[in-house]
Amino acid sequence: MTTIFSDIEGNSSSAPAIDYTALGSDIMERVETLALHTEQTGIMTRTYLTAAHRGAASQIAVWMREAGMTVRCDASGNVIGRYEGTDPSSAILMTGSHFDTVRNGGKYDGPLGILLPIGCIAGWSRQGRRFPFPIEVVAFCEEEGVRFKAPLLGSRAIAGTFDNRVLDNVDEDGVTMREAMLAEGLDPAQLPCAAMSKGSIAAYLEVHIEQGPVLLEENRALGVVTAISGSSRFMLELKGVAGHAGTVPMTLRHDAAMACAEVALYIEQRCSASPGLVGTVGQFNVPDGAGNVIPGRAVMSIDIRAGADALRSDAVDDIQAKITHICTRRGIHANINKTYEAVSVSCADWLQQRLTDSMQRNGCTPRSLPSGAGHDGMIIATIAPIAMLFVRCGNGGISHNPGETMSAEDAALASRVFVDFVENFSVPTTQ
Ligand code: GLV
Ligand code: MN
Ligand code: MN
């Protein structure tokens, strides 16, 4: 480990400048260290309330303390580091991202937005530098929704919109979220205490890898997010009639998997027809299926997203109508269960402008782009103005994939912009 994260005793007389090259490398090194907390060796899987998740939370708390922050955990499992301001009663500047991952995902999706601010704060801490406002770095416990099919749990806890019904959701082993929380020493009854009030957060800034190819294609390191796409997610369960693969003629089958396949192909076709609309079937299961049995039951996930809410809701209506049509024709019973819906969320204009100014002061040409991926910021937006800084992905822009990557140079530049943003931050009188 190089010098940036060590020796954080505040010493304003020497006021060492932040070495961004070292900081960029250290962020990359810490991403690797955090990735060791995984459910499967060599594969990045860290879902909510697992041993790997607990290990990552402890490691993040250690790094926060070393950087000069006080650390608290809330009832959802969020780890919150606070870098005190000269006026502790001032509204906070909040930053952060999530430390859970998808299964077999990447190492940077989430952790970058936690480790980068910790590194910058370590730099200010070494300088003995304080701001008029406190800074809180939130390591959100759960954003991806993998284990319990409910996303954005950490940010919902902070926004006061945690839906207690999800406590009864079960994981693949039949463990409820409530049981898993209690086993980790988290008390669901205390969740309301995690909520932060509207006026208490002056602004929220999340640094995140782009998770797409736009910046890479344009040879730009950074971009300012304009808005986060809305999203509708469903689990579709289709029930047909299981039968013998050798004896039932094709015309007499009620094959649940083939009905799912037809729905999936329609989703692809419908979403391909409208620019800005995307549709994904990421899970496709034939429970208890066998090679010589016509599937009697099939289950699939549906994820529809668009920057424009009307585009998304029109597509959802069409897909629902098509499911009815396909199932009627095939003699299949359909059960569609909405698991998640979020409207698109705009980033605050004044924060986008501040980020753009910070980019320009650091030699970056301004570039704004929407986010197709969901982020904790979309929930925090219900209680505070939000902004997001995107950092270029390497490797074709791939994400939610072990091939996800980015460079130390981009981490260094994003740190410069983050530092500039914070050092110039103040809440405008009119927003
Ligand atoms: C989170 O990564 C999402 O957009 O699904
Ligand atoms: Mn993410
Ligand atoms: Mn993700």
CSV table of C-alpha atoms and ligand atoms in Angstrom, one decimal:
chain,number,residue,atom,x,y,z
A,1,MET,CA,0.0,0.0,0.0
A,2,THR,CA,1.4,3.4,-0.9
A,3,THR,CA,1.4,6.5,1.1
A,4,ILE,CA,-2.0,8.1,0.5
A,5,PHE,CA,-4.0,6.0,2.9
A,6,SER,CA,-1.5,5.8,5.7
A,7,ASP,CA,-0.3,8.4,8.2
A,8,ILE,CA,-3.5,10.4,8.4
A,9,GLU,CA,-2.6,12.3,11.6
A,10,GLY,CA,-3.9,15.8,10.8
A,11,ASN,CA,-1.0,18.3,10.5
A,12,SER,CA,-2.0,21.6,8.9
A,13,SER,CA,1.5,23.0,9.1
A,14,SER,CA,2.9,20.6,6.5
A,15,ALA,CA,-0.4,20.5,4.6
A,16,PRO,CA,0.8,17.8,2.1
A,17,ALA,CA,-0.8,18.1,-1.3
A,18,ILE,CA,-2.8,15.1,-2.4
A,19,ASP,CA,-0.7,12.9,-4.7
A,20,TYR,CA,-3.4,12.0,-7.2
A,21,THR,CA,-1.3,9.4,-9.1
A,22,ALA,CA,-0.7,7.5,-5.8
A,23,LEU,CA,-4.4,8.0,-4.9
A,24,GLY,CA,-5.5,6.5,-8.2
A,25,SER,CA,-3.3,3.5,-7.7
A,26,ASP,CA,-4.4,3.1,-4.1
A,27,ILE,CA,-8.1,3.1,-5.1
A,28,MET,CA,-7.4,0.3,-7.6
A,29,GLU,CA,-5.5,-1.6,-5.0
A,30,ARG,CA,-8.3,-1.3,-2.5
A,31,VAL,CA,-10.8,-2.4,-5.0
A,32,GLU,CA,-8.8,-5.6,-5.3
A,33,THR,CA,-8.6,-6.0,-1.6
A,34,LEU,CA,-12.4,-5.5,-1.2
A,35,ALA,CA,-13.0,-8.0,-3.9
A,36,LEU,CA,-11.4,-10.7,-1.7
A,37,HIS,CA,-14.6,-10.5,0.3
A,38,THR,CA,-16.6,-12.8,-2.0
A,39,GLU,CA,-18.9,-15.8,-1.7
A,40,GLN,CA,-17.0,-17.7,-4.3
A,41,THR,CA,-13.2,-17.6,-4.6
A,42,GLY,CA,-12.1,-16.0,-7.8
A,43,ILE,CA,-15.6,-14.8,-8.6
A,44,MET,CA,-17.0,-11.5,-7.5
A,45,THR,CA,-20.3,-12.3,-5.8
A,46,ARG,CA,-21.2,-10.4,-2.6
A,47,THR,CA,-24.8,-10.4,-1.8
A,48,TYR,CA,-26.7,-8.9,1.1
A,49,LEU,CA,-26.0,-10.2,4.7
A,50,THR,CA,-23.6,-13.0,3.7
A,51,ALA,CA,-20.2,-13.5,5.4
A,52,ALA,CA,-18.5,-11.9,2.5
A,53,HIS,CA,-20.8,-8.9,2.8
A,54,ARG,CA,-20.0,-8.6,6.6
A,55,GLY,CA,-16.3,-8.9,5.8
A,56,ALA,CA,-16.5,-6.1,3.3
A,57,ALA,CA,-18.4,-3.9,5.7
A,58,SER,CA,-15.8,-4.3,8.4
A,59,GLN,CA,-13.0,-3.6,5.9
A,60,ILE,CA,-14.7,-0.4,4.7
A,61,ALA,CA,-15.2,0.7,8.3
A,62,VAL,CA,-11.5,0.2,9.0
A,63,TRP,CA,-10.6,2.3,6.0
A,64,MET,CA,-13.0,5.0,7.0
A,65,ARG,CA,-11.6,5.3,10.5
A,66,GLU,CA,-8.0,5.3,9.1
A,67,ALA,CA,-9.1,8.2,6.9
A,68,GLY,CA,-10.1,10.3,9.9
A,69,MET,CA,-13.9,9.6,10.0
A,70,THR,CA,-16.1,8.4,12.7
A,71,VAL,CA,-18.1,5.4,11.7
A,72,ARG,CA,-21.6,4.2,12.4
A,73,CYS,CA,-23.8,1.4,11.0
A,74,ASP,CA,-27.5,1.6,10.6
A,75,ALA,CA,-30.2,-1.1,11.0
A,76,SER,CA,-30.1,-2.0,7.3
A,77,GLY,CA,-26.3,-2.6,7.4
A,78,ASN,CA,-25.2,0.7,5.8
A,79,VAL,CA,-21.7,1.7,6.9
A,80,ILE,CA,-21.6,5.5,7.3
A,81,GLY,CA,-18.3,7.4,7.7
A,82,ARG,CA,-18.5,11.0,8.9
A,83,TYR,CA,-15.8,13.6,8.3
A,84,GLU,CA,-16.8,16.3,10.7
A,85,GLY,CA,-17.2,19.9,9.5
A,86,THR,CA,-16.3,23.1,11.3
A,87,ASP,CA,-20.1,23.5,11.8
A,88,PRO,CA,-21.3,20.1,12.9
A,89,SER,CA,-25.0,21.3,12.7
A,90,SER,CA,-24.7,22.2,9.0
A,91,ALA,CA,-26.5,20.0,6.5
A,92,ILE,CA,-24.1,17.3,5.3
A,93,LEU,CA,-22.6,16.7,1.9
A,94,MET,CA,-23.3,13.0,1.3
A,95,THR,CA,-21.5,10.8,-1.1
A,96,GLY,CA,-21.1,7.0,-1.5
A,97,SER,CA,-22.2,4.0,-3.4
A,98,HIS,CA,-23.0,0.3,-2.7
A,99,PHE,CA,-20.8,-2.6,-1.7
A,100,ASP,CA,-23.1,-5.5,-2.7
A,101,THR,CA,-22.6,-7.0,-6.1
A,102,VAL,CA,-24.5,-9.1,-8.7
A,103,ARG,CA,-23.4,-12.7,-9.0
A,104,ASN,CA,-20.2,-13.1,-11.0
A,105,GLY,CA,-20.1,-9.4,-11.4
A,106,GLY,CA,-17.4,-6.7,-11.5
A,107,LYS,CA,-15.2,-5.2,-8.7
A,108,TYR,CA,-15.8,-1.6,-9.5
A,109,ASP,CA,-19.6,-1.3,-9.7
A,110,GLY,CA,-20.3,0.3,-6.3
A,111,PRO,CA,-16.9,0.2,-4.5
A,112,LEU,CA,-15.4,3.0,-6.7
A,113,GLY,CA,-17.9,5.4,-5.2
A,114,ILE,CA,-17.0,4.4,-1.7
A,115,LEU,CA,-13.2,4.1,-1.9
A,116,LEU,CA,-12.6,7.2,-3.9
A,117,PRO,CA,-14.2,9.6,-1.4
A,118,ILE,CA,-12.4,7.7,1.5
A,119,GLY,CA,-9.1,8.3,-0.3
A,120,CYS,CA,-9.8,12.0,-0.8
A,121,ILE,CA,-10.9,12.5,2.8
A,122,ALA,CA,-7.7,10.8,3.9
A,123,GLY,CA,-5.9,13.5,1.9
A,124,TRP,CA,-7.8,16.3,3.6
A,125,SER,CA,-7.4,14.6,7.0
A,126,ARG,CA,-3.6,14.6,6.5
A,127,GLN,CA,-3.8,18.3,5.7
A,128,GLY,CA,-5.9,19.0,8.8
A,129,ARG,CA,-8.4,20.5,6.4
A,130,ARG,CA,-12.1,20.8,7.4
A,131,PHE,CA,-15.0,22.2,5.5
A,132,PRO,CA,-17.9,24.2,6.9
A,133,PHE,CA,-20.2,21.2,6.3
A,134,PRO,CA,-19.7,17.6,7.4
A,135,ILE,CA,-19.1,15.0,4.7
A,136,GLU,CA,-20.7,11.6,5.1
A,137,VAL,CA,-19.6,8.6,3.0
A,138,VAL,CA,-22.3,6.0,2.8
A,139,ALA,CA,-21.3,2.5,1.9
A,140,PHE,CA,-24.8,1.4,0.9
A,141,CYS,CA,-25.4,-2.2,2.0
A,142,GLU,CA,-27.7,-3.4,-0.8
A,143,GLU,CA,-28.4,-1.9,-4.2
A,144,GLU,CA,-28.5,-4.8,-6.6
A,145,GLY,CA,-31.5,-6.7,-5.3
A,146,VAL,CA,-29.9,-10.1,-5.9
A,147,ARG,CA,-30.4,-12.1,-2.8
A,148,PHE,CA,-33.9,-11.1,-1.8
A,149,LYS,CA,-35.2,-9.8,-5.2
A,150,ALA,CA,-35.6,-6.3,-3.7
A,151,PRO,CA,-33.0,-3.6,-4.7
A,152,LEU,CA,-31.8,-0.3,-3.2
A,153,LEU,CA,-32.5,-1.4,0.4
A,154,GLY,CA,-29.7,0.7,1.9
A,155,SER,CA,-30.7,3.9,0.3
A,156,ARG,CA,-34.4,3.2,1.0
A,157,ALA,CA,-33.5,2.9,4.7
A,158,ILE,CA,-31.9,6.3,4.6
A,159,ALA,CA,-34.7,7.9,2.6
A,160,GLY,CA,-37.2,6.5,5.0
A,161,THR,CA,-38.9,4.5,2.2
A,162,PHE,CA,-37.9,1.0,3.3
A,163,ASP,CA,-40.9,-1.2,2.6
A,164,ASN,CA,-41.2,-3.6,5.5
A,165,ARG,CA,-43.1,-6.2,3.3
A,166,VAL,CA,-39.7,-7.1,1.7
A,167,LEU,CA,-38.6,-8.4,5.1
A,168,ASP,CA,-40.6,-11.5,4.3
A,169,ASN,CA,-38.9,-12.1,0.9
A,170,VAL,CA,-36.9,-15.3,0.9
A,171,ASP,CA,-33.6,-16.2,-0.7
A,172,GLU,CA,-32.9,-19.3,-2.7
A,173,ASP,CA,-32.5,-21.3,0.6
A,174,GLY,CA,-35.8,-20.1,2.0
A,175,VAL,CA,-34.2,-17.7,4.5
A,176,THR,CA,-36.3,-14.6,5.0
A,177,MET,CA,-34.6,-11.2,4.9
A,178,ARG,CA,-35.8,-10.7,8.5
A,179,GLU,CA,-34.1,-13.9,9.6
A,180,ALA,CA,-30.9,-12.9,7.7
A,181,MET,CA,-30.9,-9.5,9.3
A,182,LEU,CA,-31.4,-10.8,12.8
A,183,ALA,CA,-28.6,-13.4,12.3
A,184,GLU,CA,-26.3,-10.5,11.4
A,185,GLY,CA,-27.3,-8.6,14.5
A,186,LEU,CA,-29.4,-6.1,12.6
A,187,ASP,CA,-32.8,-5.3,14.2
A,188,PRO,CA,-35.5,-4.7,11.5
A,189,ALA,CA,-37.6,-2.8,14.2
A,190,GLN,CA,-34.8,-0.2,14.2
A,191,LEU,CA,-35.0,0.5,10.4
A,192,PRO,CA,-37.1,3.7,10.9
A,193,CYS,CA,-34.1,5.1,12.9
A,194,ALA,CA,-31.9,4.9,9.8
A,195,ALA,CA,-34.0,7.5,8.0
A,196,MET,CA,-32.5,10.9,7.5
A,197,SER,CA,-34.6,14.0,7.2
A,198,LYS,CA,-35.0,16.1,4.1
A,199,GLY,CA,-33.1,19.2,5.2
A,200,SER,CA,-30.2,17.2,6.7
A,201,ILE,CA,-28.5,16.5,3.4
A,202,ALA,CA,-27.4,19.5,1.3
A,203,ALA,CA,-26.5,17.4,-1.7
A,204,TYR,CA,-25.6,13.8,-2.7
A,205,LEU,CA,-22.8,13.1,-5.1
A,206,GLU,CA,-22.2,9.5,-6.3
A,207,VAL,CA,-19.1,8.6,-8.3
A,208,HIS,CA,-19.7,5.4,-10.3
A,209,ILE,CA,-18.3,3.6,-13.3
A,210,GLU,CA,-20.3,4.3,-16.4
A,211,GLN,CA,-21.1,0.6,-17.0
A,212,GLY,CA,-21.4,1.3,-20.7
A,213,PRO,CA,-19.2,2.2,-23.7
A,214,VAL,CA,-20.1,5.8,-24.3
A,215,LEU,CA,-17.2,7.6,-22.6
A,216,LEU,CA,-14.8,4.9,-23.8
A,217,GLU,CA,-15.9,5.3,-27.4
A,218,GLU,CA,-15.5,9.1,-27.2
A,219,ASN,CA,-12.1,8.8,-25.5
A,220,ARG,CA,-13.3,10.7,-22.5
A,221,ALA,CA,-12.5,9.9,-18.9
A,222,LEU,CA,-15.5,11.4,-17.1
A,223,GLY,CA,-19.1,12.4,-17.7
A,224,VAL,CA,-21.8,14.2,-15.7
A,225,VAL,CA,-25.0,12.3,-15.3
A,226,THR,CA,-28.2,14.1,-16.4
A,227,ALA,CA,-30.8,11.6,-15.2
A,228,ILE,CA,-31.2,8.0,-14.1
A,229,SER,CA,-33.5,5.9,-16.1
A,230,GLY,CA,-36.8,4.6,-14.7
A,231,SER,CA,-37.3,0.8,-14.6
A,232,SER,CA,-40.0,-1.8,-14.3
A,233,ARG,CA,-39.2,-5.3,-13.2
A,234,PHE,CA,-41.4,-8.4,-13.1
A,235,MET,CA,-41.2,-12.1,-12.3
A,236,LEU,CA,-43.4,-14.0,-14.8
A,237,GLU,CA,-44.5,-17.5,-13.9
A,238,LEU,CA,-46.1,-19.6,-16.6
A,239,LYS,CA,-47.9,-22.9,-15.9
A,240,GLY,CA,-48.6,-25.3,-18.7
A,241,VAL,CA,-48.8,-29.1,-18.6
A,242,ALA,CA,-45.8,-31.3,-18.0
A,243,GLY,CA,-45.7,-34.3,-20.3
A,244,HIS,CA,-43.6,-37.0,-21.9
A,245,ALA,CA,-41.1,-35.5,-24.4
A,246,GLY,CA,-41.5,-38.5,-26.7
A,247,THR,CA,-45.2,-39.1,-26.7
A,248,VAL,CA,-47.1,-35.8,-26.8
A,249,PRO,CA,-47.4,-34.4,-30.4
A,250,MET,CA,-46.2,-30.8,-30.9
A,251,THR,CA,-49.7,-29.6,-31.6
A,252,LEU,CA,-51.1,-30.9,-28.3
A,253,ARG,CA,-48.4,-29.4,-26.0
A,254,HIS,CA,-48.8,-26.7,-23.4
A,255,ASP,CA,-45.1,-26.0,-23.0
A,256,ALA,CA,-44.4,-23.3,-20.4
A,257,ALA,CA,-40.8,-22.8,-21.4
A,258,MET,CA,-41.7,-22.3,-25.1
A,259,ALA,CA,-44.3,-19.7,-24.0
A,260,CYS,CA,-41.6,-17.9,-21.9
A,261,ALA,CA,-39.3,-18.0,-24.9
A,262,GLU,CA,-42.0,-16.4,-27.1
A,263,VAL,CA,-42.5,-13.7,-24.6
A,264,ALA,CA,-38.7,-13.1,-24.3
A,265,LEU,CA,-38.4,-12.8,-28.1
A,266,TYR,CA,-41.3,-10.3,-28.1
A,267,ILE,CA,-39.6,-8.2,-25.4
A,268,GLU,CA,-36.4,-8.1,-27.5
A,269,GLN,CA,-38.4,-7.1,-30.6
A,270,ARG,CA,-40.5,-4.5,-28.8
A,271,CYS,CA,-37.6,-2.8,-27.1
A,272,SER,CA,-35.4,-2.9,-30.2
A,273,ALA,CA,-38.0,-0.9,-32.0
A,274,SER,CA,-37.8,2.2,-29.7
A,275,PRO,CA,-34.5,4.1,-29.3
A,276,GLY,CA,-33.9,4.7,-25.6
A,277,LEU,CA,-35.9,1.7,-24.5
A,278,VAL,CA,-34.2,-1.5,-23.2
A,279,GLY,CA,-35.6,-4.8,-22.1
A,280,THR,CA,-33.8,-7.8,-20.5
A,281,VAL,CA,-34.7,-11.3,-19.5
A,282,GLY,CA,-31.9,-12.1,-17.1
A,283,GLN,CA,-33.3,-15.2,-15.5
A,284,PHE,CA,-35.0,-18.0,-17.2
A,285,ASN,CA,-35.7,-21.1,-15.2
A,286,VAL,CA,-37.5,-24.4,-15.7
A,287,PRO,CA,-37.9,-25.6,-12.1
A,288,ASP,CA,-37.5,-29.3,-11.8
A,289,GLY,CA,-37.0,-29.6,-15.6
A,290,ALA,CA,-35.5,-32.6,-17.2
A,291,GLY,CA,-34.4,-33.3,-20.8
A,292,ASN,CA,-37.2,-35.8,-21.4
A,293,VAL,CA,-40.0,-33.8,-19.9
A,294,ILE,CA,-42.1,-31.1,-21.6
A,295,PRO,CA,-41.8,-28.1,-19.2
A,296,GLY,CA,-45.0,-27.7,-17.1
A,297,ARG,CA,-43.7,-24.6,-15.4
A,298,ALA,CA,-41.2,-21.8,-16.3
A,299,VAL,CA,-40.2,-18.7,-14.6
A,300,MET,CA,-38.5,-15.6,-16.0
A,301,SER,CA,-37.5,-12.1,-15.0
A,302,ILE,CA,-38.4,-9.1,-17.0
A,303,ASP,CA,-36.5,-5.7,-16.7
A,304,ILE,CA,-37.7,-2.8,-18.8
A,305,ARG,CA,-36.0,0.6,-18.7
A,306,ALA,CA,-36.1,4.0,-20.4
A,307,GLY,CA,-35.1,7.5,-19.7
A,308,ALA,CA,-38.6,8.6,-20.6
A,309,ASP,CA,-41.3,7.2,-18.3
A,310,ALA,CA,-44.0,7.2,-21.0
A,311,LEU,CA,-41.8,5.1,-23.3
A,312,ARG,CA,-41.3,2.5,-20.5
A,313,SER,CA,-44.9,2.4,-19.5
A,314,ASP,CA,-46.2,2.0,-23.1
A,315,ALA,CA,-43.8,-0.9,-23.5
A,316,VAL,CA,-44.9,-2.5,-20.3
A,317,ASP,CA,-48.5,-2.3,-21.4
A,318,ASP,CA,-47.7,-3.9,-24.7
A,319,ILE,CA,-45.7,-6.7,-23.1
A,320,GLN,CA,-48.5,-7.4,-20.7
A,321,ALA,CA,-51.0,-7.6,-23.5
A,322,LYS,CA,-48.7,-9.9,-25.5
A,323,ILE,CA,-48.3,-12.2,-22.5
A,324,THR,CA,-52.0,-12.6,-22.3
A,325,HIS,CA,-52.3,-13.2,-26.0
A,326,ILE,CA,-49.4,-15.8,-26.1
A,327,CYS,CA,-50.7,-17.6,-23.1
A,328,THR,CA,-54.3,-17.8,-24.3
A,329,ARG,CA,-53.2,-19.2,-27.7
A,330,ARG,CA,-50.9,-21.8,-26.0
A,331,GLY,CA,-53.3,-22.8,-23.2
A,332,ILE,CA,-50.9,-21.5,-20.5
A,333,HIS,CA,-51.7,-19.9,-17.2
A,334,ALA,CA,-49.7,-16.7,-16.5
A,335,ASN,CA,-48.9,-15.1,-13.2
A,336,ILE,CA,-47.1,-11.8,-13.4
A,337,ASN,CA,-45.7,-10.2,-10.3
A,338,LYS,CA,-44.2,-6.7,-10.4
A,339,THR,CA,-41.1,-6.8,-8.2
A,340,TYR,CA,-39.9,-3.2,-8.7
A,341,GLU,CA,-40.9,0.1,-10.3
A,342,ALA,CA,-39.0,3.3,-10.3
A,343,VAL,CA,-39.6,6.5,-12.3
A,344,SER,CA,-36.7,8.2,-14.0
A,345,VAL,CA,-34.9,10.7,-11.7
A,346,SER,CA,-33.2,13.9,-12.8
A,347,CYS,CA,-29.9,15.1,-11.4
A,348,ALA,CA,-30.1,18.6,-10.0
A,349,ASP,CA,-29.2,21.2,-12.6
A,350,TRP,CA,-27.1,23.3,-10.2
A,351,LEU,CA,-25.1,20.2,-9.1
A,352,GLN,CA,-24.6,19.2,-12.7
A,353,GLN,CA,-23.2,22.7,-13.4
A,354,ARG,CA,-20.9,22.5,-10.4
A,355,LEU,CA,-19.5,19.1,-11.5
A,356,THR,CA,-19.1,20.4,-15.1
A,357,ASP,CA,-17.2,23.4,-13.7
A,358,SER,CA,-15.0,21.0,-11.6
A,359,MET,CA,-14.3,18.9,-14.7
A,360,GLN,CA,-13.4,22.0,-16.8
A,361,ARG,CA,-11.0,23.3,-14.1
A,362,ASN,CA,-9.3,19.9,-14.3
A,363,GLY,CA,-8.9,19.9,-18.1
A,364,CYS,CA,-11.9,17.8,-19.0
A,365,THR,CA,-14.2,18.8,-21.8
A,366,PRO,CA,-17.7,18.8,-20.5
A,367,ARG,CA,-19.8,15.8,-21.4
A,368,SER,CA,-23.3,15.0,-20.0
A,369,LEU,CA,-25.0,11.6,-20.4
A,370,PRO,CA,-28.0,9.8,-18.9
A,371,SER,CA,-27.6,6.6,-16.8
A,372,GLY,CA,-29.3,3.5,-18.0
A,373,ALA,CA,-28.3,1.7,-14.8
A,374,GLY,CA,-30.1,2.2,-11.5
A,375,HIS,CA,-28.2,3.8,-8.6
A,376,ASP,CA,-28.7,4.6,-4.9
A,377,GLY,CA,-29.0,8.2,-5.9
A,378,MET,CA,-32.4,7.7,-7.4
A,379,ILE,CA,-33.7,6.9,-3.9
A,380,ILE,CA,-31.7,9.6,-2.2
A,381,ALA,CA,-33.2,12.0,-4.7
A,382,THR,CA,-36.5,11.8,-2.7
A,383,ILE,CA,-34.8,13.6,0.2
A,384,ALA,CA,-31.9,15.6,-1.4
A,385,PRO,CA,-30.7,17.0,-4.7
A,386,ILE,CA,-28.4,14.5,-6.4
A,387,ALA,CA,-25.5,14.4,-8.8
A,388,MET,CA,-23.5,11.6,-10.3
A,389,LEU,CA,-20.0,11.6,-11.9
A,390,PHE,CA,-19.4,8.8,-14.3
A,391,VAL,CA,-16.0,7.3,-14.8
A,392,ARG,CA,-15.0,5.5,-18.1
A,393,CYS,CA,-15.2,1.7,-18.1
A,394,GLY,CA,-12.4,-0.2,-19.9
A,395,ASN,CA,-12.8,-3.4,-21.9
A,396,GLY,CA,-15.6,-2.2,-24.2
A,397,GLY,CA,-17.6,-0.7,-21.4
A,398,ILE,CA,-18.6,-4.1,-20.0
A,399,SER,CA,-20.2,-4.2,-16.6
A,400,HIS,CA,-22.1,-6.7,-14.4
A,401,ASN,CA,-19.4,-9.0,-15.8
A,402,PRO,CA,-16.1,-10.2,-14.4
A,403,GLY,CA,-14.4,-8.4,-17.3
A,404,GLU,CA,-15.5,-5.0,-15.9
A,405,THR,CA,-12.5,-2.7,-15.5
A,406,MET,CA,-11.2,0.9,-15.4
A,407,SER,CA,-7.8,2.6,-15.1
A,408,ALA,CA,-5.9,4.1,-12.2
A,409,GLU,CA,-5.4,7.2,-14.3
A,410,ASP,CA,-9.2,7.7,-14.5
A,411,ALA,CA,-9.5,7.1,-10.8
A,412,ALA,CA,-6.9,9.8,-10.2
A,413,LEU,CA,-8.7,12.3,-12.5
A,414,ALA,CA,-12.1,11.5,-10.9
A,415,SER,CA,-10.5,12.1,-7.5
A,416,ARG,CA,-9.2,15.5,-8.7
A,417,VAL,CA,-12.7,16.4,-9.9
A,418,PHE,CA,-14.3,15.1,-6.6
A,419,VAL,CA,-11.8,17.1,-4.5
A,420,ASP,CA,-12.4,20.3,-6.6
A,421,PHE,CA,-16.2,19.8,-6.3
A,422,VAL,CA,-16.1,19.5,-2.5
A,423,GLU,CA,-13.6,22.3,-2.0
A,424,ASN,CA,-15.8,24.6,-4.0
A,425,PHE,CA,-19.1,23.3,-2.5
A,426,SER,CA,-21.7,25.5,-0.9
A,427,VAL,CA,-25.4,25.3,-0.9
A,428,PRO,CA,-26.8,28.0,-3.2
A,429,THR,CA,-29.4,30.2,-1.7
A,430,THR,CA,-31.9,29.5,-4.5
A,431,GLN,CA,-31.8,26.0,-6.0
B,1,GLV,C1,-28.1,-1.9,-10.9
B,1,GLV,O1,-27.0,-2.1,-11.2
B,1,GLV,C2,-29.1,-2.0,-11.9
B,1,GLV,O2,-29.2,-1.0,-12.7
B,1,GLV,O3,-29.8,-3.0,-12.1
B,2,MN,MN,-23.8,0.1,-9.1
B,3,MN,MN,-24.8,-3.0,-10.5
